[in-house]
Amino acid sequence: MDRTTVADARREESVGKQVRLQGWVRTRRDSKGGFSFIELNDGSCFGNVQIVADGALANYEADVKKLNVGCCVTIEGDVLKSPAKGQATEVKASKVIVHGWCDADAYPIQKKGASFEYLRTVAHLRTRTNTFGAMARVRNCVSNSIHQFFQEQGFLYIHAPIIGASDCEGAGELFRVTTIDPAKPPLLEGKIDYTQDFFGKPTYLTVSGQLQGEIFACGLGKVYTFGPTFRAENSNTSRHLAEFWMIEPEMAFHDLYDNMTLAEAFIKRLITDALTKCPEDMKFFEERIDKECLKRAQSVLNTNFLRVTYTEAIDILLKSGKTFEYPVKWGIDLQSEHERFLTEEHFKNTVILHDYPRTLKPFYMRVNDDGKTVRAMDVLVPGVGEIIGGSQREERLDVLEERMRETGLDPTAYWWYLDLRRYGTVPHSGFGLGLERVLLFLTGMSNIRDVIPFPRTPKSAEF
Ligand code: ATP
Ligand code: MN
C-alpha cells in the first residue's frame, strides 16, 4: 500500500480509501468501549488525523495501549467520515506498527506550554511541536514564492559566493575564513602574513551577495541571489542573527522608484502566498502567537506603500512631541523606536523611507544632486520595522571612487567593481530582503531565533 500523508487523509475526498500513514503520536486516549483514539501528526499539515484503534487489533494490549506522545508508528486502515466535530475524516486502523517507543516522562518536549527559550535548547526535537511545524511550512512556502516571483518575471537566479575578500556593507561585522593555525600563524613584521593563508589574502564569510549580483546584472539584466549571509554583529537583539538568509535582486536600468515598485510587489506576493497556501498554519499563529498578525498582513496587502524621504521622516519625528530614547536630529541613524513610531503610530502603514544622508550609507549608493543624500531606501513594515534595505547604485566611476575613499575603502581592491563602471556602465538598482524578518512579520513571532531552523547567535551554535 502506498504511503499517504496526514494532510491527504484529512481531506473529505479520501473517505473510502485505504491508507498507510506514518508519523508521530501526539496523544492517545482510551474509550470505555475497549478502543482507543490516537492523534497522529506527520508534518504534512498543521492538523492531526484521528485514528480509531479497535480492541480487536492483534497487538491492541501489547502495543496500542502503550502508545503515548512522541512514539513513531505506521498505521494502515480505512478513511471514514468522522462523526466528530472539527474534522472531516478519521482512520479506522487495521494494523499498527510501532517503530520507536518514547518515554513520555523523559521526553524533552512533552510539557505543554514550554517556553520558546527552552525549546531552543532542544532544537533537535522542537520540529515536532505545533509552532515549529507551522514555522517550517510557512518558511518553505515563502522560499518557494521567492523563486516563483522572480522566475515568473524573468530574473536569473545567481549563486553568489559564500567566501569573499570584501566587506560590502563596510560595517566591519565579518567572520574570518582561514586555514592558518592560530597556535603558530606565519608572521611578517610581527603581523599575521595572510599571503600564506589558503586564498593568499584575508577572506571572510559574505555579508551580502550584492556586489556579485551587480556583476551579473551589468551584463544579463535582472538577477537575484538567495542564500545565507553572515554578520558578526554582537548585538543579541530579537531581530538579528549571525547567519541569516537574504534575497537580493539586482536590476539593470531600474532607478530607485522602479526598485520600490518591485519591492512592494514582491512583499505583497509573499504575503498573498502565505495566506492562501498555509491558511491552517497562519490561523494557528493568529490564535496562539499574535492576534494581530493576519490583520496586519491583510492591511499591508491592501494599502499602497508610502514613499517618504528621510528628511520628511525626521521632520515628522521632531514635530511628534514624543520623547525618544535616542534624540532625533537630521543625520541620525533611525532606531527601531523611530521606525515603529512612523509605521505603527504616525502612518499606520508600510513606509518606504528613501534618500538618506550619505554619511549613514555604504559607498555604493548613488549620490543625489544635493550632495548630502544618497538614493537609499528602507522598507519598514508595522510590527517588525526594517525588512528591506536597498538603493540605486552609483554608476559614475569618479563619484564611486570618491565615495570609496571617503568611507575608507581602497579603490584598487575593488578594481573589478569599478570596471563595471569603466566599461559600459549602466544605471541599476537592487535591494536585500531578510527572509527571517519576513517570517517575523507574517507569524508575529517575537524572536528571530524561532523563525530559522538553527539559529546562530553570539555564544550559540549547538545544533
Ligand atoms: P538593521 O538596521 O536591522 O541591522 P541593516 O541596515 O544592517 O539592518 P541591510 O544591510 O540593509 O540591513 O540588510 C538588508 C536586510 O537584511 C535588512 O533589511 C534585514 O531584513 C536583513 N538583515 C540585516 N541584518 C540582519 C541580521 N543580522 N539578522 C537578520 N536579518 C538581517
Ligand atoms: Mn545591521
mmCIF file of N, CA and C and ligand atoms in Angstrom, residues 173 231 233 240, ligand 2:
data_model
loop_
_atom_site.group_PDB
_atom_site.id
_atom_site.type_symbol
_atom_site.label_atom_id
_atom_site.label_comp_id
_atom_site.label_asym_id
_atom_site.label_seq_id
_atom_site.Cartn_x
_atom_site.Cartn_y
_atom_site.Cartn_z
ATOM 1 N N GLU A 173 31.546 43.841 10.308
ATOM 2 C CA GLU A 173 30.997 42.746 11.107
ATOM 3 C C GLU A 173 31.250 41.423 10.402
ATOM 4 N N ARG A 231 26.852 37.850 9.568
ATOM 5 C CA ARG A 231 27.279 39.117 10.161
ATOM 6 C C ARG A 231 27.622 38.898 11.624
ATOM 7 N N GLU A 233 27.531 40.581 14.092
ATOM 8 C CA GLU A 233 27.094 41.682 14.939
ATOM 9 C C GLU A 233 26.798 41.139 16.319
ATOM 10 N N HIS A 240 18.167 40.156 15.061
ATOM 11 C CA HIS A 240 19.440 39.935 14.376
ATOM 12 C C HIS A 240 19.968 38.527 14.614
HETATM 13 MN MN MN B 2 22.630 45.518 10.727
#
